mmCIF file of C-alpha atoms and ligand atoms in Angstrom:
data_model
loop_
_atom_site.group_PDB
_atom_site.id
_atom_site.type_symbol
_atom_site.label_atom_id
_atom_site.label_comp_id
_atom_site.label_asym_id
_atom_site.label_seq_id
_atom_site.Cartn_x
_atom_site.Cartn_y
_atom_site.Cartn_z
ATOM 1 C CA UNK A 1 15.478 -1.899 -0.976
ATOM 2 C CA UNK A 2 18.285 -1.811 1.729
ATOM 3 C CA UNK A 3 18.519 1.550 3.068
ATOM 4 C CA UNK A 4 21.244 2.706 5.614
ATOM 5 C CA UNK A 5 20.679 5.236 8.267
ATOM 6 C CA UNK A 6 22.452 8.076 6.382
ATOM 7 C CA UNK A 7 21.139 7.167 2.923
ATOM 8 C CA UNK A 8 18.075 8.718 1.627
ATOM 9 C CA UNK A 9 15.168 6.244 0.970
ATOM 10 C CA UNK A 10 13.591 6.549 -2.167
ATOM 11 C CA UNK A 11 9.965 5.336 -2.075
ATOM 12 C CA UNK A 12 7.535 5.010 -5.072
ATOM 13 C CA UNK A 13 4.022 5.639 -4.357
ATOM 14 C CA UNK A 14 1.117 5.443 -6.908
ATOM 15 C CA UNK A 15 -1.926 7.289 -6.437
ATOM 16 C CA UNK A 16 -5.336 5.453 -8.155
ATOM 17 C CA UNK A 17 -8.837 6.309 -8.091
ATOM 18 C CA UNK A 18 -11.680 7.350 -10.125
ATOM 19 C CA UNK A 19 -11.511 10.513 -12.457
ATOM 20 C CA UNK A 20 -12.372 13.874 -10.704
ATOM 21 C CA UNK A 21 -11.740 12.559 -6.993
ATOM 22 C CA UNK A 22 -8.924 14.877 -6.583
ATOM 23 C CA UNK A 23 -5.747 12.971 -7.085
ATOM 24 C CA UNK A 24 -4.033 15.477 -8.768
ATOM 25 C CA UNK A 25 -5.233 18.251 -6.587
ATOM 26 C CA UNK A 26 -4.134 16.244 -3.586
ATOM 27 C CA UNK A 27 -0.483 16.198 -5.075
ATOM 28 C CA UNK A 28 -0.504 19.684 -6.014
ATOM 29 C CA UNK A 29 -1.330 20.860 -2.545
ATOM 30 C CA UNK A 30 1.029 18.509 -0.810
ATOM 31 C CA UNK A 31 3.972 19.299 -2.953
ATOM 32 C CA UNK A 32 3.441 22.803 -4.418
ATOM 33 C CA UNK A 33 0.854 24.073 -1.590
ATOM 34 C CA UNK A 34 -1.413 25.228 -4.464
ATOM 35 C CA UNK A 35 -5.053 24.329 -5.577
ATOM 36 C CA UNK A 36 -6.806 24.980 -8.920
ATOM 37 C CA UNK A 37 -10.527 25.078 -9.019
ATOM 38 C CA UNK A 38 -10.422 24.336 -12.680
ATOM 39 C CA UNK A 39 -10.816 20.519 -13.631
ATOM 40 C CA UNK A 40 -8.053 19.270 -16.221
ATOM 41 C CA UNK A 41 -8.004 15.339 -16.679
ATOM 42 C CA UNK A 42 -4.522 13.885 -15.983
ATOM 43 C CA UNK A 43 -3.556 12.057 -19.271
ATOM 44 C CA UNK A 44 -1.067 9.343 -18.867
ATOM 45 C CA UNK A 45 0.937 9.294 -15.740
ATOM 46 C CA UNK A 46 3.883 11.586 -14.202
ATOM 47 C CA UNK A 47 5.364 11.881 -11.192
ATOM 48 C CA UNK A 48 6.652 14.447 -8.602
ATOM 49 C CA UNK A 49 9.091 14.208 -5.602
ATOM 50 C CA UNK A 50 8.922 15.458 -2.193
ATOM 51 C CA UNK A 51 11.407 15.107 0.419
ATOM 52 C CA UNK A 52 10.497 14.600 4.151
ATOM 53 C CA UNK A 53 11.376 12.817 7.281
ATOM 54 C CA UNK A 54 9.703 10.032 9.064
ATOM 55 C CA UNK A 55 11.227 9.787 12.678
ATOM 56 C CA UNK A 56 14.759 10.399 12.022
ATOM 57 C CA UNK A 57 14.978 9.043 8.468
ATOM 58 C CA UNK A 58 15.118 11.212 5.268
ATOM 59 C CA UNK A 59 12.851 10.171 2.889
ATOM 60 C CA UNK A 60 12.030 11.020 -0.845
ATOM 61 C CA UNK A 61 8.572 10.260 -2.031
ATOM 62 C CA UNK A 62 8.210 9.781 -5.623
ATOM 63 C CA UNK A 63 4.553 10.080 -6.077
ATOM 64 C CA UNK A 64 2.904 8.872 -9.412
ATOM 65 C CA UNK A 65 -0.234 10.740 -10.405
ATOM 66 C CA UNK A 66 -2.485 8.611 -12.610
ATOM 67 C CA UNK A 67 -5.284 9.186 -14.914
ATOM 68 C CA UNK A 68 -8.779 8.352 -13.639
ATOM 69 C CA UNK A 69 -10.241 7.985 -17.135
ATOM 70 C CA UNK A 70 -9.881 4.977 -18.822
ATOM 71 C CA UNK A 71 -9.129 6.476 -22.335
ATOM 72 C CA UNK A 72 -6.273 8.510 -20.687
ATOM 73 C CA UNK A 73 -4.567 5.434 -19.135
ATOM 74 C CA UNK A 74 -2.235 5.343 -22.149
ATOM 75 C CA UNK A 75 0.663 3.715 -19.961
ATOM 76 C CA UNK A 76 -1.155 0.810 -18.659
ATOM 77 C CA UNK A 77 -0.300 -0.188 -15.311
ATOM 78 C CA UNK A 78 3.128 -1.665 -15.941
ATOM 79 C CA UNK A 79 4.703 1.249 -14.141
ATOM 80 C CA UNK A 80 2.935 -0.045 -10.890
ATOM 81 C CA UNK A 81 5.773 -2.506 -10.344
ATOM 82 C CA UNK A 82 8.283 -1.742 -7.679
ATOM 83 C CA UNK A 83 5.966 0.671 -5.909
ATOM 84 C CA UNK A 84 6.190 0.832 -2.048
ATOM 85 C CA UNK A 85 2.824 2.094 -1.546
ATOM 86 C CA UNK A 86 -0.469 2.697 -2.992
ATOM 87 C CA UNK A 87 -2.789 5.612 -2.334
ATOM 88 C CA UNK A 88 -6.522 5.218 -3.082
ATOM 89 C CA UNK A 89 -8.656 8.266 -3.349
ATOM 90 C CA UNK A 90 -12.400 8.594 -3.545
ATOM 91 C CA UNK A 91 -14.545 11.472 -3.257
ATOM 92 C CA UNK A 92 -16.788 11.407 0.091
ATOM 93 C CA UNK A 93 -19.684 12.979 -1.869
ATOM 94 C CA UNK A 94 -19.766 10.438 -4.811
ATOM 95 C CA UNK A 95 -20.827 6.857 -3.894
ATOM 96 C CA UNK A 96 -19.765 5.488 -7.147
ATOM 97 C CA UNK A 97 -16.213 6.430 -6.357
ATOM 98 C CA UNK A 98 -16.202 4.682 -3.083
ATOM 99 C CA UNK A 99 -17.726 1.571 -4.722
ATOM 100 C CA UNK A 100 -14.662 1.312 -7.276
ATOM 101 C CA UNK A 101 -12.156 1.073 -4.517
ATOM 102 C CA UNK A 102 -12.195 -2.674 -4.455
ATOM 103 C CA UNK A 103 -11.399 -2.549 -8.241
ATOM 104 C CA UNK A 104 -8.444 -0.332 -7.976
ATOM 105 C CA UNK A 105 -7.180 -2.301 -4.999
ATOM 106 C CA UNK A 106 -7.365 -5.627 -6.399
ATOM 107 C CA UNK A 107 -6.190 -4.541 -10.067
ATOM 108 C CA UNK A 108 -3.258 -2.856 -8.410
ATOM 109 C CA UNK A 109 -2.069 -5.824 -6.272
ATOM 110 C CA UNK A 110 -2.737 -8.146 -9.700
ATOM 111 C CA UNK A 111 -0.230 -6.007 -11.562
ATOM 112 C CA UNK A 112 2.071 -5.707 -8.531
ATOM 113 C CA UNK A 113 1.988 -9.333 -7.670
ATOM 114 C CA UNK A 114 3.845 -8.698 -4.186
ATOM 115 C CA UNK A 115 5.123 -11.517 -2.377
ATOM 116 C CA UNK A 116 2.926 -10.704 0.742
ATOM 117 C CA UNK A 117 -0.295 -9.261 -0.976
ATOM 118 C CA UNK A 118 -1.931 -9.299 2.403
ATOM 119 C CA UNK A 119 0.344 -6.904 4.075
ATOM 120 C CA UNK A 120 1.098 -4.660 1.288
ATOM 121 C CA UNK A 121 0.856 -0.874 2.122
ATOM 122 C CA UNK A 122 -2.272 0.715 1.075
ATOM 123 C CA UNK A 123 -3.630 4.220 2.244
ATOM 124 C CA UNK A 124 -7.188 5.418 1.665
ATOM 125 C CA UNK A 125 -8.135 9.084 1.218
ATOM 126 C CA UNK A 126 -11.507 10.199 1.276
ATOM 127 C CA UNK A 127 -11.320 13.626 -0.249
ATOM 128 C CA UNK A 128 -13.451 16.924 -0.779
ATOM 129 C CA UNK A 129 -14.682 16.702 2.914
ATOM 130 C CA UNK A 130 -15.064 20.419 2.490
ATOM 131 C CA UNK A 131 -18.352 19.795 0.564
ATOM 132 C CA UNK A 132 -21.460 18.988 2.443
ATOM 133 C CA UNK A 133 -23.045 16.437 0.151
ATOM 134 C CA UNK A 134 -21.579 13.303 2.082
ATOM 135 C CA UNK A 135 -22.491 10.146 0.730
ATOM 136 C CA UNK A 136 -20.025 7.828 2.488
ATOM 137 C CA UNK A 137 -19.756 7.855 6.285
ATOM 138 C CA UNK A 138 -16.455 7.605 8.034
ATOM 139 C CA UNK A 139 -17.734 4.572 9.539
ATOM 140 C CA UNK A 140 -18.267 2.837 6.103
ATOM 141 C CA UNK A 141 -14.884 3.877 4.996
ATOM 142 C CA UNK A 142 -13.260 2.382 7.964
ATOM 143 C CA UNK A 143 -15.178 -0.833 7.577
ATOM 144 C CA UNK A 144 -13.861 -1.092 3.939
ATOM 145 C CA UNK A 145 -10.434 -0.192 5.391
ATOM 146 C CA UNK A 146 -10.647 -3.145 7.896
ATOM 147 C CA UNK A 147 -11.766 -5.669 5.209
ATOM 148 C CA UNK A 148 -8.790 -5.143 3.599
ATOM 149 C CA UNK A 149 -6.460 -5.654 6.323
ATOM 150 C CA UNK A 150 -5.737 -2.673 8.172
ATOM 151 C CA UNK A 151 -5.398 0.423 5.792
ATOM 152 C CA UNK A 152 -4.835 3.699 7.535
ATOM 153 C CA UNK A 153 -7.687 5.989 6.426
ATOM 154 C CA UNK A 154 -7.809 10.062 6.273
ATOM 155 C CA UNK A 155 -10.483 12.425 5.207
ATOM 156 C CA UNK A 156 -8.991 15.359 3.352
ATOM 157 C CA UNK A 157 -9.514 18.570 1.455
ATOM 158 C CA UNK A 158 -7.088 19.582 -1.293
ATOM 159 C CA UNK A 159 -8.997 22.686 -1.588
ATOM 160 C CA UNK A 160 -8.740 23.695 2.221
ATOM 161 C CA UNK A 161 -5.795 21.642 2.949
ATOM 162 C CA UNK A 162 -7.482 19.466 5.588
ATOM 163 C CA UNK A 163 -5.002 16.533 6.657
ATOM 164 C CA UNK A 164 -3.165 16.474 3.348
ATOM 165 C CA UNK A 165 0.327 16.522 5.303
ATOM 166 C CA UNK A 166 -0.833 14.013 7.521
ATOM 167 C CA UNK A 167 -1.881 11.707 5.096
ATOM 168 C CA UNK A 168 1.281 11.940 3.024
ATOM 169 C CA UNK A 169 3.383 11.378 6.477
ATOM 170 C CA UNK A 170 1.634 8.365 6.917
ATOM 171 C CA UNK A 171 2.036 7.161 3.339
ATOM 172 C CA UNK A 172 5.862 7.568 3.648
ATOM 173 C CA UNK A 173 5.685 5.531 7.114
ATOM 174 C CA UNK A 174 3.921 2.813 5.713
ATOM 175 C CA UNK A 175 5.934 2.737 2.439
ATOM 176 C CA UNK A 176 9.253 2.551 4.439
ATOM 177 C CA UNK A 177 7.801 -0.431 6.134
ATOM 178 C CA UNK A 178 8.235 -2.629 2.670
ATOM 179 C CA UNK A 179 12.217 -1.811 2.823
HETATM 180 P P1 GTP B 201 -8.272 12.697 -13.271
HETATM 181 O O1 GTP B 201 -7.052 13.213 -13.526
HETATM 182 O O2 GTP B 201 -9.402 12.734 -14.411
HETATM 183 O O3 GTP B 201 -8.145 11.277 -12.724
HETATM 184 O O4 GTP B 201 -8.949 13.319 -11.969
HETATM 185 P P2 GTP B 201 -8.433 13.824 -10.651
HETATM 186 O O5 GTP B 201 -8.517 12.715 -9.673
HETATM 187 O O6 GTP B 201 -6.799 14.038 -10.590
HETATM 188 O O7 GTP B 201 -9.004 15.078 -10.001
HETATM 189 P P3 GTP B 201 -8.415 16.426 -9.635
HETATM 190 O O8 GTP B 201 -7.560 16.654 -8.957
HETATM 191 O O9 GTP B 201 -8.349 17.003 -11.186
HETATM 192 O O10 GTP B 201 -9.945 17.426 -9.313
HETATM 193 C C1 GTP B 201 -11.026 17.369 -9.933
HETATM 194 C C2 GTP B 201 -11.789 18.609 -9.356
HETATM 195 O O11 GTP B 201 -12.023 18.361 -8.249
HETATM 196 C C3 GTP B 201 -11.215 19.891 -9.815
HETATM 197 O O12 GTP B 201 -12.140 21.005 -10.375
HETATM 198 C C4 GTP B 201 -10.812 20.181 -8.375
HETATM 199 O O13 GTP B 201 -10.792 21.614 -8.404
HETATM 200 C C5 GTP B 201 -11.751 19.635 -7.414
HETATM 201 N N1 GTP B 201 -11.159 19.332 -6.391
HETATM 202 C C6 GTP B 201 -10.259 18.432 -6.003
HETATM 203 N N2 GTP B 201 -9.985 18.355 -4.512
HETATM 204 C C7 GTP B 201 -10.941 18.792 -4.079
HETATM 205 C C8 GTP B 201 -11.268 19.297 -2.668
HETATM 206 O O14 GTP B 201 -10.768 18.894 -1.719
HETATM 207 N N3 GTP B 201 -12.577 19.964 -2.289
HETATM 208 C C9 GTP B 201 -13.167 20.616 -3.455
HETATM 209 N N4 GTP B 201 -14.211 21.484 -3.243
HETATM 210 N N5 GTP B 201 -12.850 20.551 -4.877
HETATM 211 C C10 GTP B 201 -11.682 19.554 -4.984
HETATM 212 MG MG1 MG B 202 -5.566 14.250 -12.396
#
């Protein structure tokens, strides 16, 4: 996508990860500044938009929330195409959600089939750091990020609003690099 200095860049972002890790909550925190304790599974996929600035550039993020539960993934993954960044989310207190990251990552690349898969922008979020039942260390997460290239990593809490803005600012920044 070509973007002149005055035009607002529209960047498509897909959020993936196991059910219950907090994908919807992170987006609601970021876009609406709200948090809901009650779990409601996402069905299908839908997007929200958020306007922000990266350096001096006006950017609109079109953030696609997806269903972690397989039976609710009704749209398939055709809509991954044309994305500028993929945000992977796991729960730092649930080992399984970390172990499935490679699947989400590889499946995403397979669907999008970018010209340069090695440098496609991903960002990893380790969510729910407000809960004190840590199963995945920051070191382990960062090692995974290194093994997949140079993926930025943030430990977040949608509940307490820890590093959510920072994380999406980074998402916008790396997504811009695909322009
Ligand atoms: P699917 O839509 O099924 O894929 O799940 P999801 O990844 O969208 O998870 P969701 O955002 O619905 O959150 C699941 C549950 O975790 C909800 O009860 C949230 O309130 C809770 N939750 C999400 N983020 C946090 C967080 O940072 N801290 C805590 N303590 N709870 C959280
Ligand atoms: Mg959801």
